[in-house]
Each structure stands twice: as C-alpha cells, then as structure tokens.
Backbone as JSON Lines, residues from 0, in Angstrom:
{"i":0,"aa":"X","n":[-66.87,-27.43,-8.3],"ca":[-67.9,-26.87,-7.47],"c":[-68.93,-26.12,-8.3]}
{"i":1,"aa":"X","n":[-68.17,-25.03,-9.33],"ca":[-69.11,-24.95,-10.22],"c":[-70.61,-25.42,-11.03]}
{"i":2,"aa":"X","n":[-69.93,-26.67,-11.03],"ca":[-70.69,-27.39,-12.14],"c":[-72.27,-28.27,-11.2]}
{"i":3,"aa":"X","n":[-71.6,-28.24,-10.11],"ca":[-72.47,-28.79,-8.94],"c":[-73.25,-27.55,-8.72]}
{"i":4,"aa":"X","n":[-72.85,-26.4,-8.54],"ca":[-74.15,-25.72,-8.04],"c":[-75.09,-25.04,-9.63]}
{"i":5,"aa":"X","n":[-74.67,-25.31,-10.67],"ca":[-74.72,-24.96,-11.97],"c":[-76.35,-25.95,-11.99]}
{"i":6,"aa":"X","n":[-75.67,-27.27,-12.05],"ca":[-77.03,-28.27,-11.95],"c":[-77.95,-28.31,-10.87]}
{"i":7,"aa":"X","n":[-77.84,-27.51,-9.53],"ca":[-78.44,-27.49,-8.62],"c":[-79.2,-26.5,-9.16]}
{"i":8,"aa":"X","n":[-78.67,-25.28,-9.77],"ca":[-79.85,-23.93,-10.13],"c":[-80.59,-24.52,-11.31]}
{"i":9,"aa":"X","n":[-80.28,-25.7,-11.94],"ca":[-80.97,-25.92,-13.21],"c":[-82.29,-26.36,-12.76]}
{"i":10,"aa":"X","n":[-81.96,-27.66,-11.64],"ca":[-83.02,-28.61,-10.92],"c":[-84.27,-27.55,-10.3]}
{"i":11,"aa":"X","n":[-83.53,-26.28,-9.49],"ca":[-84.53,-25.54,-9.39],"c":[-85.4,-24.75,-9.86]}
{"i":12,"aa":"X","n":[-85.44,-24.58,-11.6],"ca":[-85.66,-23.98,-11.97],"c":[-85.06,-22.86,-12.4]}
{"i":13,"aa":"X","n":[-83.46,-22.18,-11.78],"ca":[-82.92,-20.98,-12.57],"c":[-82.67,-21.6,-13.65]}
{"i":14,"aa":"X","n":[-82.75,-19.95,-14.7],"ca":[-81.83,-20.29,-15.64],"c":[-80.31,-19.82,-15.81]}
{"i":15,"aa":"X","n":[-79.76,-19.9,-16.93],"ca":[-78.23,-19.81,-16.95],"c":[-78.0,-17.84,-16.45]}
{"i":16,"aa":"X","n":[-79.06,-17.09,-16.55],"ca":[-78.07,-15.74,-16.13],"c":[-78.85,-15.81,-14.94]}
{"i":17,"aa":"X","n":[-79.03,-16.68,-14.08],"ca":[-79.7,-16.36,-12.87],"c":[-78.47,-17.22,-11.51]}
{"i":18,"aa":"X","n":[-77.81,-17.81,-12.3],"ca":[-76.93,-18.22,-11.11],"c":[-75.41,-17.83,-11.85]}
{"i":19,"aa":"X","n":[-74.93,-16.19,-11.64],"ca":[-74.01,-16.05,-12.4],"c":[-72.44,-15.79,-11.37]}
{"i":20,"aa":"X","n":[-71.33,-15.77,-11.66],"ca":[-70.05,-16.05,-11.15],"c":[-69.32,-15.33,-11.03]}
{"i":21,"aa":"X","n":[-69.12,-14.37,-9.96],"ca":[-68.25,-13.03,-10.36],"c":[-67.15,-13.32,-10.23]}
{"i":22,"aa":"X","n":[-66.09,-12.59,-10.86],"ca":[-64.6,-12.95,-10.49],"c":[-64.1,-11.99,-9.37]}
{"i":23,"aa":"X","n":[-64.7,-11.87,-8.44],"ca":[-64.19,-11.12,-6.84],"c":[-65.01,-10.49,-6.0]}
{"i":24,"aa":"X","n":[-64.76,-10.7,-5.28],"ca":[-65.29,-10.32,-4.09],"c":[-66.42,-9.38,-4.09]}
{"i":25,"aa":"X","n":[-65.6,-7.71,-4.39],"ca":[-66.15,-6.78,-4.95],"c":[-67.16,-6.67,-5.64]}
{"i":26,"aa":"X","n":[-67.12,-7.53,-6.77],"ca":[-67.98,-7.82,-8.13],"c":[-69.15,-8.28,-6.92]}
{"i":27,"aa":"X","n":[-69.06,-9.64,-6.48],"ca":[-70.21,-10.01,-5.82],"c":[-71.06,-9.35,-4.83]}
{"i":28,"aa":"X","n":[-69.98,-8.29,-3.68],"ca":[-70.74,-7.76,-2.87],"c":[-71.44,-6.91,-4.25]}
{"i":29,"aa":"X","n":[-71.25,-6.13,-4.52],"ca":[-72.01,-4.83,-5.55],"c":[-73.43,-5.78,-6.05]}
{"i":30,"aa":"X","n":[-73.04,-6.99,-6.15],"ca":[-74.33,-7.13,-7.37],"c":[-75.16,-7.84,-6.12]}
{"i":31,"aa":"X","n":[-75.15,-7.84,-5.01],"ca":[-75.72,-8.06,-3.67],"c":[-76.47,-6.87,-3.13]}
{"i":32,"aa":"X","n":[-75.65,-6.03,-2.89],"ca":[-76.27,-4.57,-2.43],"c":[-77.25,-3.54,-3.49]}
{"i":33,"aa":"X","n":[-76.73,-3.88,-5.11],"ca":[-77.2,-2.97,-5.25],"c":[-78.28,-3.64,-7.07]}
{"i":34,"aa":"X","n":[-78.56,-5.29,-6.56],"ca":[-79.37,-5.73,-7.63],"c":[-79.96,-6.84,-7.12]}
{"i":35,"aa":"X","n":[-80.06,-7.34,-5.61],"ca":[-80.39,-7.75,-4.69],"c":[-80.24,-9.37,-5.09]}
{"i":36,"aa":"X","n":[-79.06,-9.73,-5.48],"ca":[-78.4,-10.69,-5.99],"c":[-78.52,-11.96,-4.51]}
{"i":37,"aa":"X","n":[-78.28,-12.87,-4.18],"ca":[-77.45,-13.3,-3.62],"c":[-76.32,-14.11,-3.66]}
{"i":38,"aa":"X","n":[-75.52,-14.08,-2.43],"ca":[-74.3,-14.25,-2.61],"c":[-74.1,-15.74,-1.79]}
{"i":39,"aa":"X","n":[-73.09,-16.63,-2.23],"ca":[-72.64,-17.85,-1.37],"c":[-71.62,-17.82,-0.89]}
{"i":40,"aa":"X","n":[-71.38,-18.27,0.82],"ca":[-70.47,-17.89,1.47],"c":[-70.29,-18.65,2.01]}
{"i":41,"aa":"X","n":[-69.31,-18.32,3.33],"ca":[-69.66,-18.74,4.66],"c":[-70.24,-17.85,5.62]}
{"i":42,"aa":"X","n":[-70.38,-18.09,7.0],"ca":[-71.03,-17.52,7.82],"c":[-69.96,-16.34,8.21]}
{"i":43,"aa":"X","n":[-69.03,-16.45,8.49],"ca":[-67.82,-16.03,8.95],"c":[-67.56,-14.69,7.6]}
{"i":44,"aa":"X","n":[-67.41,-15.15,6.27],"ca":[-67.45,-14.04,4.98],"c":[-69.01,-13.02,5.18]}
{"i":45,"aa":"X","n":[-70.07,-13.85,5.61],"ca":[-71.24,-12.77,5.49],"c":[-71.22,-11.87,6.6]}
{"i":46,"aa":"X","n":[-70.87,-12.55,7.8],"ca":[-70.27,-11.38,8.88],"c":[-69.35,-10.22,8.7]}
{"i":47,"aa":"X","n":[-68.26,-10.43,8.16],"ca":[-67.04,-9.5,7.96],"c":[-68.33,-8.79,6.81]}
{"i":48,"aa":"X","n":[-69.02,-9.23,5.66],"ca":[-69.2,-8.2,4.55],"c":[-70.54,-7.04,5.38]}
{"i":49,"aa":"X","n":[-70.97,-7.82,6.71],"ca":[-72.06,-6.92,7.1],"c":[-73.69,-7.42,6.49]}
{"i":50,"aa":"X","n":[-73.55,-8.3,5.86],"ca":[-74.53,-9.39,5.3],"c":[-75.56,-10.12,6.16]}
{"i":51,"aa":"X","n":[-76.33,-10.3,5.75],"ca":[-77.55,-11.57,6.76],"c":[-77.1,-12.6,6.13]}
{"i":52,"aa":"X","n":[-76.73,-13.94,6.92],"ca":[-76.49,-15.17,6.32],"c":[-77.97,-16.19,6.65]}
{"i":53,"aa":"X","n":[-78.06,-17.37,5.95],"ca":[-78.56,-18.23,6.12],"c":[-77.91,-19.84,5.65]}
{"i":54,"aa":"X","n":[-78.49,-20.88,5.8],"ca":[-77.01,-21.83,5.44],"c":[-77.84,-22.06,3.98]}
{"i":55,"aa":"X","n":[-76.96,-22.72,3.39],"ca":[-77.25,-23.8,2.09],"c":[-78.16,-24.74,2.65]}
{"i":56,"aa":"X","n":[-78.87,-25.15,2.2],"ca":[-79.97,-26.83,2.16],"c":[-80.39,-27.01,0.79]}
{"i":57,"aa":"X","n":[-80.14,-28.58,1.14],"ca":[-80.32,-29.39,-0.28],"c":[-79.14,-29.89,-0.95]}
{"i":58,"aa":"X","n":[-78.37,-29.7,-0.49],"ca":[-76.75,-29.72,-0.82],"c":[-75.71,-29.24,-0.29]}
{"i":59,"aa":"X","n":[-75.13,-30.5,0.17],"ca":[-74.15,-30.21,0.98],"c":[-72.84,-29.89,0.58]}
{"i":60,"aa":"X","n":[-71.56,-28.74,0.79],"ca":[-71.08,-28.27,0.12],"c":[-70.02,-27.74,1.14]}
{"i":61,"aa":"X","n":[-69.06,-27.98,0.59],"ca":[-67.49,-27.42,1.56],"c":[-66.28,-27.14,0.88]}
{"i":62,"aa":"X","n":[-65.47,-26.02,1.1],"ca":[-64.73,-25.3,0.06],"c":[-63.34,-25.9,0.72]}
{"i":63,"aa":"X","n":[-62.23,-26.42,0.01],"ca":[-61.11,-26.59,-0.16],"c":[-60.17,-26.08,-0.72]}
{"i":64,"aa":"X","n":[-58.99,-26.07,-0.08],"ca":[-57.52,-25.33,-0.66],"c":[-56.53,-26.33,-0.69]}
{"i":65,"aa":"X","n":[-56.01,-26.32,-1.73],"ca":[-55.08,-26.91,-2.24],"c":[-53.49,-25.91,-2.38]}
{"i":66,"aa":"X","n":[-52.51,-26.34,-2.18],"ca":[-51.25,-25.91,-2.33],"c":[-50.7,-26.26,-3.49]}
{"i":67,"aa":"X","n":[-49.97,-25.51,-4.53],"ca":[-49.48,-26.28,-5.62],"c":[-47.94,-25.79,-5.75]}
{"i":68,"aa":"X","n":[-47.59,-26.03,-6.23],"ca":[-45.79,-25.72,-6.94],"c":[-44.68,-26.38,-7.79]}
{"i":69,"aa":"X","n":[-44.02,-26.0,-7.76],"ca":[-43.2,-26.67,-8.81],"c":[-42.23,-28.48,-9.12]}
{"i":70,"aa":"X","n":[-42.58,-28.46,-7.57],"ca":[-42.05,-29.86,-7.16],"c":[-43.06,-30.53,-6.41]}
{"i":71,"aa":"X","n":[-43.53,-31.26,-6.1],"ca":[-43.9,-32.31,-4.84],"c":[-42.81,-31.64,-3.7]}
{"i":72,"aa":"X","n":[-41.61,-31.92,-3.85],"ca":[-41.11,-32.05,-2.58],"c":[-41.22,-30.17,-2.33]}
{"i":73,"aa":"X","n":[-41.32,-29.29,-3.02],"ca":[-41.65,-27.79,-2.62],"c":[-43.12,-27.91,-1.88]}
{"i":74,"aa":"X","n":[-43.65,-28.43,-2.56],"ca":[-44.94,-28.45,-1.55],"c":[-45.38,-29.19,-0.5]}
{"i":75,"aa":"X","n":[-44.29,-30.59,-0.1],"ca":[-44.38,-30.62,1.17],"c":[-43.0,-29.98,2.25]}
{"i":76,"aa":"X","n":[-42.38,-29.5,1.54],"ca":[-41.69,-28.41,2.38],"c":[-42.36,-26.81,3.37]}
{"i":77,"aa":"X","n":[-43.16,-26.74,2.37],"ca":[-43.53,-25.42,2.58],"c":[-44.76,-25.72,3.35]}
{"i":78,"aa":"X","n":[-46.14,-27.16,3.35],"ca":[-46.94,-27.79,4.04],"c":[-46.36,-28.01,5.4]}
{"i":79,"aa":"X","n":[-44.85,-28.65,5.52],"ca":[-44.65,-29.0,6.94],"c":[-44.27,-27.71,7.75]}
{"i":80,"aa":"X","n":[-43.71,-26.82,7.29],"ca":[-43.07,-25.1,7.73],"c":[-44.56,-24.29,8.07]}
{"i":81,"aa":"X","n":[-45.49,-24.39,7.39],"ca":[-45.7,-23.46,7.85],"c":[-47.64,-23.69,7.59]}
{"i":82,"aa":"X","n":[-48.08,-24.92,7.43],"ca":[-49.53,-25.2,7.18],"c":[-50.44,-24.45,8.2]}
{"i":83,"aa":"X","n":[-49.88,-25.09,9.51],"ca":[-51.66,-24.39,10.51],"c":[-51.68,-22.67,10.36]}
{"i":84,"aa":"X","n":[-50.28,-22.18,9.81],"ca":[-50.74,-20.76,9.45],"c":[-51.1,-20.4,8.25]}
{"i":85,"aa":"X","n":[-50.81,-21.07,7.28],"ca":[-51.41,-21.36,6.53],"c":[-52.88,-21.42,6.06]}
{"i":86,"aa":"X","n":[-53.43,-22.28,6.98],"ca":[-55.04,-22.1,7.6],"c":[-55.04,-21.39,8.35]}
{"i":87,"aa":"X","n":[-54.58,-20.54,9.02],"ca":[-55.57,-19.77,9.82],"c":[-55.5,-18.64,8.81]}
{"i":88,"aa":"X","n":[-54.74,-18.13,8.24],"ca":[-54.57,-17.04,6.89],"c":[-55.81,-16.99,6.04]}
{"i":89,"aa":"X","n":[-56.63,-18.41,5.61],"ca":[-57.9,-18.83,5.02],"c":[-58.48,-19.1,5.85]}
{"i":90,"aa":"X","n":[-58.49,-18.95,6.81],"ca":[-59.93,-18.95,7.96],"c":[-60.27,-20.44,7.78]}
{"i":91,"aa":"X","n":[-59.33,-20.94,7.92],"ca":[-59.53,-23.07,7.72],"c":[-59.14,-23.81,8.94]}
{"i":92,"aa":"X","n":[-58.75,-24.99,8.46],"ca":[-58.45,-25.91,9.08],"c":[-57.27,-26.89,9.01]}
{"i":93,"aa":"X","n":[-56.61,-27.32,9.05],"ca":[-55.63,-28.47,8.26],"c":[-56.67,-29.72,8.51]}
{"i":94,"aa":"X","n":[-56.48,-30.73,7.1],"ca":[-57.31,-31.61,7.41],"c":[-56.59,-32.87,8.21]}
{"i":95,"aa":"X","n":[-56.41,-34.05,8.48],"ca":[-55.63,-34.66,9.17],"c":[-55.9,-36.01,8.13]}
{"i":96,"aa":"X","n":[-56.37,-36.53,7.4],"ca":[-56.68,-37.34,6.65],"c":[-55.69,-36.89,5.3]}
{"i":97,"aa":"X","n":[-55.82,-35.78,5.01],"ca":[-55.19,-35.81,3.69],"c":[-54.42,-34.1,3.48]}
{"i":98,"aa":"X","n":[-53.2,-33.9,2.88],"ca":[-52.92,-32.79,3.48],"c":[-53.13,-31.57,2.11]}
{"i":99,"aa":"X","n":[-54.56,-31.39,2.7],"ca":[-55.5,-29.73,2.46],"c":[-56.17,-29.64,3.73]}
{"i":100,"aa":"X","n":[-56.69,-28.31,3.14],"ca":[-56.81,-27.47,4.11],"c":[-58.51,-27.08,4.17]}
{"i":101,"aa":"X","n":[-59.32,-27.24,4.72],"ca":[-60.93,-27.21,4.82],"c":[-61.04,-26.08,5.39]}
{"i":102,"aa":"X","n":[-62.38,-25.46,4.63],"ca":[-62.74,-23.88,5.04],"c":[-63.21,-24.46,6.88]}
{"i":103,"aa":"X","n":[-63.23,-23.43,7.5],"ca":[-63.66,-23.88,9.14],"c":[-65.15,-23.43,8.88]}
C-alpha cells in the first residue's frame, strides 16, 4: 500500500518528506493538529479522532487484514471460532470470497 500511495505523491508532484509515515496513531494525529499535516483514513477513524474527513480520488484504495500463525491449520481454527468478531474488533467485514477481513 505503501509503495502505491508513495508513487501517487510522486505523480503529484510531492516530494519524498511530503508524504511521510508515522508509526501510530498518536504520531499522526499530532503532526495533523499541530503542523497541519494530513492524515489517511477512514471516515469512521476521522470521526472517532474529531477530524473533518473527505474521501480519496484518483485512486482507489481499501485496507485489509490478514490473520497469521504458526500453522495453517491454527489459523483456520481460530478464523472459524471466532472471525465476524474478529471484524467487528477492526471495524470490518469478513470477506466471503476469500478468508480476510475488509475495512467496512
């Protein structure tokens, strides 16, 4: 996902410290509020932070979760027990095509 919106800020003209990557949450709200940064979300994250949202255009873009562990069969154990809470925990979806989980 990176690398996709990396070449999207290039095409527009940013350069490399103009589309930068915080590692949390925190990090991002701060450099939002108080260096008038913006931030990429969802609608649902800019609500809870108290944020004005607007959508993405020009590229279409949707965040996925993946489950991982030590076996295959641990991870569809723990997929069939307990997935749609799973998603609702990430504010998602279960997908029905393939088993991850799509931001809602």
């Amino acid at each position: 996902m990176r690398d996709i919106l990396t070449r999207a800020g290039y095409a527009a003209g940013l350069g490399p410290g103009q589309l930068p990557v915080d590692a949390s949450v925190t990090a991002s709200l701060a450099a939002v509020l108080t260096d008038g940064d913006l931030l990429l979300c969802t609608q649902a994250e800019a609500h809870n932070l108290g944020l004005h949202w607007r959508p993405f255009t020009g590229l279409e873009i949707a965040r996925g979760f993946a489950l991982a562990g030590d076996s295959e069969h641990d991870v569809s154990a723990v997929q069939s027990a307990i997935a749609e809470e799973l998603a609702a925990a990430l504010g998602a979806t279960v997908s029905t095509t393939a088993s991850e989980v799509q931001d809602a």
